[in-house]
Amino acid sequence: MTTGRRIDLRSDTVTQPDEKMRVAMSAAEVGDDVLDHDPTMRRLEEETAARLGMAAALWVPSGTMGNLIALFLHLRRGDRFLASAAAHVLEAELGSAAWLAGGMPHALPWTEGPGRVSVEDVRAFAGNSAPYYALTTRLLCLENTHNFAGGTVTPPDEHAKLVSAASEANLLVHLDGARLWNASVALGVPPAALTVGVDTVQVCLSKGLGAPVGSLVAGSKAFVTEARRVRKMLGGGVRQGGVLAAAGLLALERIEDLAQDHVNATTLALGLAELGWQVVRPQTNIVIAAVPDTGAALQSLDRVGVLATAVPGGVRFVTHRDVPAHDIAEALRRVTAASDPVPAA
Ligand SMILES: *Cc1c(COP(=O)(O)O)cnc(C)c1O
């Protein structure tokens, strides 16, 4: 079967900077950000902090570094942190939260639905009244949307309850908001409505918003002053970063476009369900289908030029701005024509 172009649904990170973004990058006003701040970096940091309702923000090369810097400053050796099971900080950052930031992770179950932890579980694991040789639970790490749960959203009221349970238990709160923009668009609330009460938050510009590089970690002014030092320590200070920040500023103007990715994900999920695939209706731009043999399913998809990735027990499709609606339709035609994979019910 001829498949033509590959339809790449492995991740929204495959999005490429378009012509407009490349033009903005080439025209960026720049300075030495490590010496005394690049002007375009400064604009991006101020603009992002404002959108997140935080006092200040710091650009970092990756979301992983943003999470690491936050956890590094929040945790000490002998501390424990709580995170939703299969959180990115637990599964996809090579354990740096433990070996660099020094925190012992504890995964909380998805009591409130896929990716969502309960107030009761936060309270149950937050206690510090233990003997001296017990871990001190220091931090709750939330993730919105939750990547490996299938881009699931935590709404503002549930977020607020978790944050107040954490603060009653003297826990700091870090929000891994790599796709916070998707949550905000799906819920129809500003991003700042989803950061209420957190100490720090990390957001990505290099996923569905289409920037080639960049995340920001936001918090208090004092946090960002310290975060700048840790970023340098990790080798994450960049010089004329304005070239990258210019892409980020344009990315921030594209948040509303994510609504189309969500529509496309729903179309894809409904189409796959019609073909007999086991999928749940997505809340944002991530579709997870349960399959009996992940390797075989990915291979059959690859044969018809549809790229996806493996998750435990299934395959993951991520919609994004470089795969328009007509390509989603084409992907469904290809999967139909392939007849294989037909996952068992
Ligand atoms: C992508 C992602 C990150 C950070 O990823 P980088 O590739 O390091 O930018 C962090 N958390 C979640 C939930 C993510 O999906």
PDB file of N, CA, C and O in Angstrom, residues 2 84 91 132 255:
ATOM      1  N   THR A   2       0.576   2.194  -0.871  1.00  0.00           N
ATOM      2  CA  THR A   2       1.359   3.440  -0.860  1.00  0.00           C
ATOM      3  C   THR A   2       0.754   4.390   0.158  1.00  0.00           C
ATOM      4  O   THR A   2      -0.455   4.581   0.215  1.00  0.00           O
ATOM      5  N   SER A  84       1.579  12.341  41.166  1.00  0.00           N
ATOM      6  CA  SER A  84       0.606  11.439  40.568  1.00  0.00           C
ATOM      7  C   SER A  84       1.335  10.283  39.868  1.00  0.00           C
ATOM      8  O   SER A  84       2.354  10.493  39.211  1.00  0.00           O
ATOM      9  N   GLU A  91       8.628   9.309  35.634  1.00  0.00           N
ATOM     10  CA  GLU A  91       8.840   8.297  34.592  1.00  0.00           C
ATOM     11  C   GLU A  91       9.760   8.736  33.462  1.00  0.00           C
ATOM     12  O   GLU A  91      10.298   7.894  32.762  1.00  0.00           O
ATOM     13  N   TYR A 132      12.572  10.389  63.873  1.00  0.00           N
ATOM     14  CA  TYR A 132      13.618  11.164  63.185  1.00  0.00           C
ATOM     15  C   TYR A 132      14.144  10.473  61.941  1.00  0.00           C
ATOM     16  O   TYR A 132      14.642  11.099  61.031  1.00  0.00           O
ATOM     17  N   ILE A 255      -1.929  30.211  21.737  1.00  0.00           N
ATOM     18  CA  ILE A 255      -2.542  29.304  22.715  1.00  0.00           C
ATOM     19  C   ILE A 255      -3.945  28.880  22.270  1.00  0.00           C
ATOM     20  O   ILE A 255      -4.300  27.697  22.346  1.00  0.00           O
TER      21      ILE A 255
END
